[in-house]
mmCIF file of C-alpha atoms in Angstrom:
data_model
loop_
_atom_site.group_PDB
_atom_site.id
_atom_site.type_symbol
_atom_site.label_atom_id
_atom_site.label_comp_id
_atom_site.label_asym_id
_atom_site.label_seq_id
_atom_site.Cartn_x
_atom_site.Cartn_y
_atom_site.Cartn_z
ATOM 1 C CA UNK A 244 30.705 22.455 6.709
ATOM 2 C CA UNK A 245 32.020 21.957 3.181
ATOM 3 C CA UNK A 246 29.999 22.725 0.078
ATOM 4 C CA UNK A 247 27.962 19.839 -1.267
ATOM 5 C CA UNK A 248 28.047 20.828 -4.927
ATOM 6 C CA UNK A 249 29.976 17.754 -5.979
ATOM 7 C CA UNK A 250 28.421 15.205 -3.679
ATOM 8 C CA UNK A 251 27.732 11.869 -5.296
ATOM 9 C CA UNK A 252 23.981 11.254 -5.650
ATOM 10 C CA UNK A 253 24.609 7.528 -5.448
ATOM 11 C CA UNK A 254 26.008 7.908 -1.937
ATOM 12 C CA UNK A 255 22.893 9.761 -0.870
ATOM 13 C CA UNK A 256 20.688 7.045 -2.349
ATOM 14 C CA UNK A 257 22.633 4.405 -0.429
ATOM 15 C CA UNK A 258 22.231 6.402 2.774
ATOM 16 C CA UNK A 259 18.472 6.836 2.247
ATOM 17 C CA UNK A 260 18.133 3.101 1.601
ATOM 18 C CA UNK A 261 20.021 2.383 4.823
ATOM 19 C CA UNK A 262 17.796 4.722 6.793
ATOM 20 C CA UNK A 263 14.607 3.302 5.241
ATOM 21 C CA UNK A 264 15.785 -0.242 6.015
ATOM 22 C CA UNK A 265 16.784 0.810 9.546
ATOM 23 C CA UNK A 266 20.152 -0.868 9.198
ATOM 24 C CA UNK A 267 22.541 -2.814 7.029
ATOM 25 C CA UNK A 268 20.880 -6.231 6.860
ATOM 26 C CA UNK A 269 17.744 -5.271 4.938
ATOM 27 C CA UNK A 270 19.611 -2.627 2.926
ATOM 28 C CA UNK A 271 22.018 -5.325 1.691
ATOM 29 C CA UNK A 272 19.082 -7.191 0.161
ATOM 30 C CA UNK A 273 17.434 -4.066 -1.231
ATOM 31 C CA UNK A 274 20.620 -2.750 -2.888
ATOM 32 C CA UNK A 275 22.349 -6.082 -3.577
ATOM 33 C CA UNK A 276 25.521 -4.749 -1.964
ATOM 34 C CA UNK A 277 27.731 -6.284 0.708
ATOM 35 C CA UNK A 278 27.866 -4.795 4.188
ATOM 36 C CA UNK A 279 31.478 -3.770 3.678
ATOM 37 C CA UNK A 280 30.546 -1.876 0.501
ATOM 38 C CA UNK A 281 27.657 -0.160 2.279
ATOM 39 C CA UNK A 282 29.969 0.809 5.137
ATOM 40 C CA UNK A 283 32.496 2.240 2.686
ATOM 41 C CA UNK A 284 29.813 4.297 0.920
ATOM 42 C CA UNK A 285 28.437 5.572 4.219
ATOM 43 C CA UNK A 286 31.895 6.522 5.483
ATOM 44 C CA UNK A 287 32.611 8.404 2.242
ATOM 45 C CA UNK A 288 29.332 10.295 2.516
ATOM 46 C CA UNK A 289 30.068 11.240 6.121
ATOM 47 C CA UNK A 290 33.504 12.452 5.057
ATOM 48 C CA UNK A 291 32.010 14.661 2.348
ATOM 49 C CA UNK A 292 29.281 16.029 4.597
ATOM 50 C CA UNK A 293 31.616 16.488 7.521
ATOM 51 C CA UNK A 294 29.910 14.642 10.345
ATOM 52 C CA UNK A 295 28.480 11.380 11.645
ATOM 53 C CA UNK A 296 25.141 10.461 10.100
ATOM 54 C CA UNK A 297 24.166 7.503 12.252
ATOM 55 C CA UNK A 298 24.998 5.407 15.267
ATOM 56 C CA UNK A 299 25.586 1.858 14.109
ATOM 57 C CA UNK A 300 26.354 -1.383 15.835
ATOM 58 C CA UNK A 301 25.250 -4.980 16.108
ATOM 59 C CA UNK A 302 21.963 -4.122 17.784
ATOM 60 C CA UNK A 303 21.495 -0.495 16.838
ATOM 61 C CA UNK A 304 21.096 1.763 13.837
ATOM 62 C CA UNK A 305 19.953 5.268 14.701
ATOM 63 C CA UNK A 306 20.242 8.525 12.797
ATOM 64 C CA UNK A 307 22.044 11.428 14.398
ATOM 65 C CA UNK A 308 20.563 14.902 14.235
ATOM 66 C CA UNK A 309 22.768 15.575 11.204
ATOM 67 C CA UNK A 310 21.680 12.239 9.732
ATOM 68 C CA UNK A 311 18.006 13.090 10.068
ATOM 69 C CA UNK A 312 18.514 16.485 8.440
ATOM 70 C CA UNK A 313 20.537 14.868 5.633
ATOM 71 C CA UNK A 314 17.890 12.201 5.128
ATOM 72 C CA UNK A 315 15.037 14.748 4.893
ATOM 73 C CA UNK A 316 17.030 16.936 2.505
ATOM 74 C CA UNK A 317 18.004 13.931 0.338
ATOM 75 C CA UNK A 318 14.399 12.744 0.043
ATOM 76 C CA UNK A 319 13.342 16.243 -1.027
ATOM 77 C CA UNK A 320 16.252 16.384 -3.490
ATOM 78 C CA UNK A 321 15.177 13.106 -5.106
ATOM 79 C CA UNK A 322 11.615 14.377 -5.430
ATOM 80 C CA UNK A 323 12.877 17.573 -7.033
ATOM 81 C CA UNK A 324 15.034 15.577 -9.452
ATOM 82 C CA UNK A 325 12.032 13.438 -10.407
ATOM 83 C CA UNK A 326 9.899 16.558 -10.871
ATOM 84 C CA UNK A 327 12.613 18.166 -13.024
ATOM 85 C CA UNK A 328 12.842 15.045 -15.189
ATOM 86 C CA UNK A 329 9.083 14.878 -15.623
ATOM 87 C CA UNK A 330 8.686 18.515 -16.582
ATOM 88 C CA UNK A 331 11.565 18.555 -19.065
ATOM 89 C CA UNK A 332 10.347 15.307 -20.626
ATOM 90 C CA UNK A 333 6.784 16.616 -20.860
ATOM 91 C CA UNK A 334 8.035 19.786 -22.560
ATOM 92 C CA UNK A 335 9.736 17.630 -25.169
ATOM 93 C CA UNK A 336 6.548 15.637 -25.750
ATOM 94 C CA UNK A 337 7.611 12.534 -23.799
ATOM 95 C CA UNK A 338 6.739 11.210 -20.379
ATOM 96 C CA UNK A 339 9.656 10.250 -18.163
ATOM 97 C CA UNK A 340 10.417 9.829 -14.495
ATOM 98 C CA UNK A 341 9.227 7.834 -11.473
ATOM 99 C CA UNK A 342 5.588 7.247 -10.570
ATOM 100 C CA UNK A 343 4.964 5.975 -7.037
ATOM 101 C CA UNK A 344 1.641 4.162 -6.770
ATOM 102 C CA UNK A 345 -0.172 2.584 -3.849
ATOM 103 C CA UNK A 346 -3.022 0.077 -3.906
ATOM 104 C CA UNK A 347 -4.922 -1.864 -1.288
ATOM 105 C CA UNK A 348 -3.958 -5.464 -0.723
ATOM 106 C CA UNK A 349 -6.119 -8.060 -2.458
ATOM 107 C CA UNK A 350 -7.363 -5.998 -5.435
ATOM 108 C CA UNK A 351 -5.413 -7.782 -8.187
ATOM 109 C CA UNK A 352 -8.285 -10.206 -8.876
ATOM 110 C CA UNK A 353 -10.703 -7.328 -9.483
ATOM 111 C CA UNK A 354 -10.930 -6.253 -13.107
ATOM 112 C CA UNK A 355 -12.056 -2.847 -11.926
ATOM 113 C CA UNK A 356 -9.753 -2.222 -8.973
ATOM 114 C CA UNK A 357 -6.591 -3.936 -10.195
ATOM 115 C CA UNK A 358 -4.314 -1.134 -11.401
ATOM 116 C CA UNK A 359 -2.831 -3.375 -14.085
ATOM 117 C CA UNK A 360 -5.259 -2.014 -16.688
ATOM 118 C CA UNK A 361 -4.261 1.561 -15.932
ATOM 119 C CA UNK A 362 -0.564 0.668 -16.007
ATOM 120 C CA UNK A 363 -1.031 -1.062 -19.366
ATOM 121 C CA UNK A 364 -2.413 2.148 -20.866
ATOM 122 C CA UNK A 365 0.135 4.310 -19.098
ATOM 123 C CA UNK A 366 3.282 2.475 -20.196
ATOM 124 C CA UNK A 367 3.182 3.288 -23.882
ATOM 125 C CA UNK A 368 6.072 2.278 -26.189
ATOM 126 C CA UNK A 369 8.953 4.697 -26.000
ATOM 127 C CA UNK A 370 8.177 6.048 -22.526
ATOM 128 C CA UNK A 371 10.989 6.090 -19.978
ATOM 129 C CA UNK A 372 8.979 5.639 -16.773
ATOM 130 C CA UNK A 373 9.887 3.816 -13.578
ATOM 131 C CA UNK A 374 6.798 2.501 -11.754
ATOM 132 C CA UNK A 375 7.099 1.977 -8.001
ATOM 133 C CA UNK A 376 3.993 0.044 -6.865
ATOM 134 C CA UNK A 377 3.353 -0.659 -3.179
ATOM 135 C CA UNK A 378 0.504 -2.578 -1.553
ATOM 136 C CA UNK A 379 -0.735 -1.715 1.917
ATOM 137 C CA UNK A 380 -3.665 -1.066 4.202
ATOM 138 C CA UNK A 381 -5.874 1.960 3.501
ATOM 139 C CA UNK A 382 -4.533 3.891 6.497
ATOM 140 C CA UNK A 383 -0.909 3.150 5.573
ATOM 141 C CA UNK A 384 -1.376 4.257 1.977
ATOM 142 C CA UNK A 385 -3.286 7.385 2.926
ATOM 143 C CA UNK A 386 -0.495 8.406 5.279
ATOM 144 C CA UNK A 387 2.170 7.700 2.648
ATOM 145 C CA UNK A 388 0.378 9.980 0.169
ATOM 146 C CA UNK A 389 0.061 12.683 2.819
ATOM 147 C CA UNK A 390 3.770 12.335 3.679
ATOM 148 C CA UNK A 391 4.819 12.479 0.021
ATOM 149 C CA UNK A 392 6.027 8.860 -0.130
ATOM 150 C CA UNK A 393 3.327 7.891 -2.692
ATOM 151 C CA UNK A 394 2.061 10.007 -5.583
ATOM 152 C CA UNK A 395 -1.303 8.283 -6.029
ATOM 153 C CA UNK A 396 -3.064 5.603 -3.997
ATOM 154 C CA UNK A 397 -6.309 3.709 -4.488
ATOM 155 C CA UNK A 398 -8.171 2.219 -1.550
ATOM 156 C CA UNK A 399 -11.282 2.385 0.659
ATOM 157 C CA UNK A 400 -10.176 5.567 2.395
ATOM 158 C CA UNK A 401 -12.324 7.155 5.068
ATOM 159 C CA UNK A 402 -10.218 9.628 7.040
ATOM 160 C CA UNK A 403 -10.118 12.567 4.639
ATOM 161 C CA UNK A 404 -6.582 13.747 5.423
ATOM 162 C CA UNK A 405 -6.010 17.509 5.039
ATOM 163 C CA UNK A 406 -4.155 18.432 1.855
ATOM 164 C CA UNK A 407 -5.319 15.367 -0.075
ATOM 165 C CA UNK A 408 -7.832 15.228 -2.908
ATOM 166 C CA UNK A 409 -10.137 12.201 -3.119
ATOM 167 C CA UNK A 410 -12.081 10.940 -6.121
ATOM 168 C CA UNK A 411 -14.556 8.060 -6.116
ATOM 169 C CA UNK A 412 -13.230 5.221 -8.264
ATOM 170 C CA UNK A 413 -15.113 1.921 -7.889
ATOM 171 C CA UNK A 414 -17.124 -0.063 -5.348
ATOM 172 C CA UNK A 415 -15.980 -3.448 -4.050
ATOM 173 C CA UNK A 416 -18.705 -5.923 -2.978
ATOM 174 C CA UNK A 417 -17.957 -8.045 0.119
ATOM 175 C CA UNK A 418 -19.576 -11.102 1.665
ATOM 176 C CA UNK A 419 -19.221 -12.987 4.919
ATOM 177 C CA UNK A 420 -17.593 -16.386 4.310
ATOM 178 C CA UNK A 421 -16.839 -19.689 5.971
ATOM 179 C CA UNK A 422 -14.666 -22.585 4.823
ATOM 180 C CA UNK A 423 -15.686 -26.112 3.816
ATOM 181 C CA UNK A 424 -14.558 -27.512 7.187
ATOM 182 C CA UNK A 425 -16.622 -25.005 9.170
ATOM 183 C CA UNK A 426 -19.856 -26.208 10.874
ATOM 184 C CA UNK A 427 -21.848 -23.541 9.000
ATOM 185 C CA UNK A 428 -20.701 -24.620 5.527
ATOM 186 C CA UNK A 429 -23.575 -27.046 4.910
ATOM 187 C CA UNK A 430 -26.102 -25.214 7.049
ATOM 188 C CA UNK A 431 -28.874 -23.396 5.099
ATOM 189 C CA UNK A 432 -28.969 -19.630 5.451
ATOM 190 C CA UNK A 433 -32.429 -19.679 7.033
ATOM 191 C CA UNK A 434 -31.027 -21.721 9.938
ATOM 192 C CA UNK A 435 -28.195 -19.229 10.585
ATOM 193 C CA UNK A 436 -29.516 -16.603 12.972
ATOM 194 C CA UNK A 437 -27.764 -13.955 15.036
ATOM 195 C CA UNK A 438 -27.154 -16.385 17.903
ATOM 196 C CA UNK A 439 -25.311 -18.746 15.563
ATOM 197 C CA UNK A 440 -23.221 -15.939 14.073
ATOM 198 C CA UNK A 441 -22.317 -14.579 17.514
ATOM 199 C CA UNK A 442 -21.211 -18.046 18.602
ATOM 200 C CA UNK A 443 -18.785 -18.518 15.694
ATOM 201 C CA UNK A 444 -15.135 -17.444 15.880
ATOM 202 C CA UNK A 445 -14.819 -14.248 13.869
ATOM 203 C CA UNK A 446 -11.722 -12.925 12.060
ATOM 204 C CA UNK A 447 -11.516 -9.187 11.388
ATOM 205 C CA UNK A 448 -9.329 -7.071 9.133
ATOM 206 C CA UNK A 449 -7.226 -5.116 11.650
ATOM 207 C CA UNK A 450 -7.838 -1.796 9.914
ATOM 208 C CA UNK A 451 -11.619 -2.502 9.935
ATOM 209 C CA UNK A 452 -11.804 -4.195 13.346
ATOM 210 C CA UNK A 453 -14.902 -2.517 14.754
ATOM 211 C CA UNK A 454 -16.549 -2.004 11.357
ATOM 212 C CA UNK A 455 -16.420 -5.742 10.673
ATOM 213 C CA UNK A 456 -17.818 -6.552 14.119
ATOM 214 C CA UNK A 457 -20.608 -4.000 13.737
ATOM 215 C CA UNK A 458 -21.704 -5.345 10.340
ATOM 216 C CA UNK A 459 -22.513 -8.779 11.774
ATOM 217 C CA UNK A 460 -23.357 -7.712 15.326
ATOM 218 C CA UNK A 461 -20.593 -9.911 16.686
ATOM 219 C CA UNK A 462 -19.485 -9.292 20.295
ATOM 220 C CA UNK A 463 -15.738 -9.810 19.797
ATOM 221 C CA UNK A 464 -13.017 -10.909 17.396
ATOM 222 C CA UNK A 465 -11.110 -14.181 17.786
ATOM 223 C CA UNK A 466 -8.468 -13.347 15.171
ATOM 224 C CA UNK A 467 -7.186 -10.405 13.161
ATOM 225 C CA UNK A 468 -5.260 -10.022 9.904
ATOM 226 C CA UNK A 469 -3.799 -7.301 7.736
ATOM 227 C CA UNK A 470 -3.278 -9.042 4.387
ATOM 228 C CA UNK A 471 -6.250 -10.480 2.504
ATOM 229 C CA UNK A 472 -4.326 -13.723 1.910
ATOM 230 C CA UNK A 473 -4.095 -14.171 5.676
ATOM 231 C CA UNK A 474 -7.863 -13.749 5.972
ATOM 232 C CA UNK A 475 -8.406 -16.521 3.407
ATOM 233 C CA UNK A 476 -6.029 -18.815 5.303
ATOM 234 C CA UNK A 477 -7.970 -18.379 8.535
ATOM 235 C CA UNK A 478 -11.340 -18.901 6.877
ATOM 236 C CA UNK A 479 -10.120 -21.962 4.963
ATOM 237 C CA UNK A 480 -8.936 -23.459 8.259
ATOM 238 C CA UNK A 481 -12.588 -24.049 9.098
ATOM 239 C CA UNK A 482 -12.194 -22.295 12.443
ATOM 240 C CA UNK A 483 -13.298 -18.760 11.547
ATOM 241 C CA UNK A 484 -15.856 -16.778 9.616
ATOM 242 C CA UNK A 485 -14.883 -13.417 8.127
ATOM 243 C CA UNK A 486 -15.366 -10.866 5.373
ATOM 244 C CA UNK A 487 -13.686 -11.043 1.964
ATOM 245 C CA UNK A 488 -14.129 -9.082 -1.275
ATOM 246 C CA UNK A 489 -16.307 -11.179 -3.589
ATOM 247 C CA UNK A 490 -13.800 -11.086 -6.464
ATOM 248 C CA UNK A 491 -11.030 -12.278 -4.157
ATOM 249 C CA UNK A 492 -13.074 -15.154 -2.712
ATOM 250 C CA UNK A 493 -14.457 -16.317 -6.062
ATOM 251 C CA UNK A 494 -11.741 -18.891 -6.976
ATOM 252 C CA UNK A 495 -12.253 -20.742 -3.669
ATOM 253 C CA UNK A 496 -16.039 -20.455 -3.963
ATOM 254 C CA UNK A 497 -15.874 -21.980 -7.447
ATOM 255 C CA UNK A 498 -13.852 -24.923 -6.063
ATOM 256 C CA UNK A 499 -16.329 -25.457 -3.247
ATOM 257 C CA UNK A 500 -13.870 -24.447 -0.543
ATOM 258 C CA UNK A 501 -15.674 -21.259 0.587
ATOM 259 C CA UNK A 502 -19.315 -20.226 0.779
ATOM 260 C CA UNK A 503 -20.999 -16.898 1.422
ATOM 261 C CA UNK A 504 -23.141 -16.713 4.558
ATOM 262 C CA UNK A 505 -26.469 -14.884 4.194
ATOM 263 C CA UNK A 506 -25.212 -12.442 1.525
ATOM 264 C CA UNK A 507 -28.525 -10.594 1.549
ATOM 265 C CA UNK A 508 -28.069 -9.744 5.210
ATOM 266 C CA UNK A 509 -24.308 -9.385 5.584
ATOM 267 C CA UNK A 510 -23.110 -8.367 2.112
ATOM 268 C CA UNK A 511 -21.882 -4.797 1.665
ATOM 269 C CA UNK A 512 -19.809 -2.678 -0.724
ATOM 270 C CA UNK A 513 -16.884 -0.434 0.124
ATOM 271 C CA UNK A 514 -16.053 2.540 -2.070
ATOM 272 C CA UNK A 515 -12.459 2.735 -3.255
ATOM 273 C CA UNK A 516 -11.153 6.244 -3.826
ATOM 274 C CA UNK A 517 -8.199 7.764 -5.624
ATOM 275 C CA UNK A 518 -6.072 9.900 -3.293
ATOM 276 C CA UNK A 519 -3.330 12.363 -4.236
ATOM 277 C CA UNK A 520 -1.858 15.608 -2.960
ATOM 278 C CA UNK A 521 -3.522 18.727 -4.327
ATOM 279 C CA UNK A 522 -0.249 20.441 -5.168
ATOM 280 C CA UNK A 523 0.819 17.521 -7.387
ATOM 281 C CA UNK A 524 -2.218 17.364 -9.663
ATOM 282 C CA UNK A 525 -0.384 19.214 -12.457
ATOM 283 C CA UNK A 526 2.713 17.023 -12.354
ATOM 284 C CA UNK A 527 2.882 15.477 -15.862
ATOM 285 C CA UNK A 528 3.129 11.828 -14.766
ATOM 286 C CA UNK A 529 0.515 12.165 -12.037
ATOM 287 C CA UNK A 530 -1.872 14.124 -14.249
ATOM 288 C CA UNK A 531 -1.614 11.526 -17.017
ATOM 289 C CA UNK A 532 -2.210 8.597 -14.681
ATOM 290 C CA UNK A 533 -5.173 10.378 -13.076
ATOM 291 C CA UNK A 534 -6.652 10.920 -16.546
ATOM 292 C CA UNK A 535 -6.350 7.193 -17.281
ATOM 293 C CA UNK A 536 -7.934 6.269 -13.951
ATOM 294 C CA UNK A 537 -10.783 8.673 -14.641
ATOM 295 C CA UNK A 538 -11.474 6.908 -17.953
ATOM 296 C CA UNK A 539 -11.418 3.496 -16.276
ATOM 297 C CA UNK A 540 -13.501 4.235 -13.210
ATOM 298 C CA UNK A 541 -16.914 2.635 -12.928
ATOM 299 C CA UNK A 542 -20.122 4.723 -12.972
ATOM 300 C CA UNK A 543 -20.931 5.798 -9.437
#
């Protein structure tokens, strides 16, 4: 196998994008390159490395053993390059590099949980920082931090993955809601008992399936969602009741399209935590962003 001293980093980045996209179609959109250009880059990389990196065809894209090893090594190389950039920049008194953040879906409307305030303080004039922000479910984000795909994530984490550090950040109040077209919308809370709740179609967040059912004592779910926007759609249909963060539901409540059902009985708060890998706490970009989050977090 030939030495890789002079390998083109751009070819490796194209290959990683192809592998992450699991094929050419999505990679074309992500990289804004034609399939023929991607094929040329991949062929050149295989020539330099000295072996086939993937099986590709109309219905298949699968990494070879060499491709998997190359992918893992390339991802580590990119992390090392980012770390090098950060440390050299920090030594010169400037922050630079890539910060990969994760946040739970549906937090933008929360003044406390929306990371836009932290980003505003972080991106000072003159900094050369690339922010990579991804939304996802708590379990997805927690796994991405554990795997090294995210540097910091904020969400209602509960698993306590080994190797991760968790800090309390802010609580997020929730209520049980129904839409204007639902039979319960005009029904007073004192007339809504457990029998009525159990008889209504209930939509759960997939990552909180049994937790949501337990909180209202409902026997089964009639729908499930991942994204908070999908939960609103189902509730607004008038066919389902379900939980939403209060800040997220507020615009529809203000317009008279949603109402909270017995908030004193069914309201609850989930604690959002900051998660990051212990070994990365001294990375300049991560340490600075953690400091900003610490200043912004609400009293617990």
